[in-house]
XYZ file of C-alpha atoms in Angstrom:
98
model
C 8.973 1.154 -6.349
C 6.146 -0.139 -4.265
C 8.307 -0.455 -1.157
C 9.657 3.004 -1.732
C 6.103 4.352 -1.757
C 5.998 5.338 -5.402
C 2.720 6.181 -7.095
C 0.772 3.626 -9.093
C 1.874 5.389 -12.288
C 5.546 5.184 -11.346
C 5.109 1.493 -10.457
C 3.476 0.838 -13.813
C 6.286 2.653 -15.665
C 8.858 0.751 -13.645
C 7.315 -2.535 -14.815
C 7.213 -1.474 -18.414
C 10.762 -0.122 -18.273
C 12.075 -3.343 -16.715
C 10.373 -5.796 -18.998
C 11.154 -3.702 -22.045
C 14.876 -3.838 -21.061
C 15.093 -7.648 -20.631
C 12.021 -8.884 -22.472
C 14.054 -10.614 -25.140
C 16.366 -12.440 -22.815
C 16.573 -16.206 -23.571
C 16.884 -18.867 -20.973
C 18.447 -22.009 -22.281
C 19.036 -24.124 -19.244
C 22.745 -23.406 -18.617
C 22.544 -23.410 -14.900
C 25.357 -20.877 -14.125
C 24.158 -18.369 -16.622
C 20.693 -18.509 -15.068
C 22.010 -16.846 -11.958
C 23.458 -13.968 -13.976
C 20.139 -13.605 -15.841
C 18.406 -13.340 -12.520
C 20.843 -10.636 -11.442
C 20.299 -8.880 -14.748
C 16.505 -8.933 -14.155
C 16.965 -7.392 -10.699
C 19.222 -4.715 -12.164
C 16.670 -4.042 -14.930
C 13.990 -3.582 -12.274
C 16.175 -1.081 -10.382
C 17.089 0.723 -13.606
C 13.360 0.726 -14.577
C 12.497 2.387 -11.291
C 15.257 5.008 -11.595
C 14.082 5.817 -15.079
C 10.431 6.004 -14.040
C 11.208 8.342 -11.151
C 12.755 10.693 -13.745
C 9.792 10.291 -16.140
C 12.030 8.529 -18.640
C 9.769 5.729 -19.865
C 9.412 3.489 -22.821
C 6.392 4.787 -24.805
C 3.652 2.898 -26.649
C 4.908 1.790 -30.048
C 8.439 1.084 -28.755
C 8.692 -2.670 -29.296
C 5.885 -4.519 -27.578
C 4.902 -1.570 -25.353
C 1.288 -0.425 -25.746
C -0.815 2.095 -23.817
C -2.235 -0.474 -21.401
C 0.185 -2.012 -18.775
C -1.704 -5.347 -18.632
C -1.622 -5.677 -22.374
C 2.129 -4.872 -22.431
C 2.655 -7.668 -19.917
C 0.477 -10.039 -22.060
C 2.556 -9.091 -25.166
C 5.787 -10.129 -23.377
C 4.054 -13.318 -22.226
C 2.899 -14.095 -25.762
C 6.391 -13.563 -27.099
C 7.726 -16.093 -24.564
C 4.945 -18.575 -24.970
C 4.300 -18.519 -28.691
C 7.242 -16.728 -30.255
C 9.903 -18.679 -28.553
C 8.524 -22.146 -29.428
C 10.822 -22.598 -32.436
C 13.740 -20.963 -30.535
C 13.353 -23.734 -27.890
C 13.701 -26.362 -30.549
C 16.785 -24.686 -32.003
C 18.386 -24.342 -28.583
C 17.911 -28.095 -28.013
C 19.459 -28.828 -31.400
C 22.487 -26.718 -30.552
C 22.858 -28.305 -27.090
C 22.678 -31.817 -28.720
C 25.260 -30.872 -31.340
C 22.932 -31.115 -34.306
């Protein structure tokens, strides 16, 4: 969006659309699937931009999206940092066959 010369508003909506699309994706250290997750993130960014250009955006109240872009980003970060702590333990238990 930035490279394409989009407005700050479209760039902000692109970010929200992209992180809303893949915000719940879980990385569990399986090397080959990491590459496909990166590809999915790139695709989510492109889709997010296409949606934003057409004014099709996730709105505050949809999941972790709030009115403020920075707070939406913090919400996703909090989910990954705090909310996934027990998920990390469970992933390790699965990988160790427990």
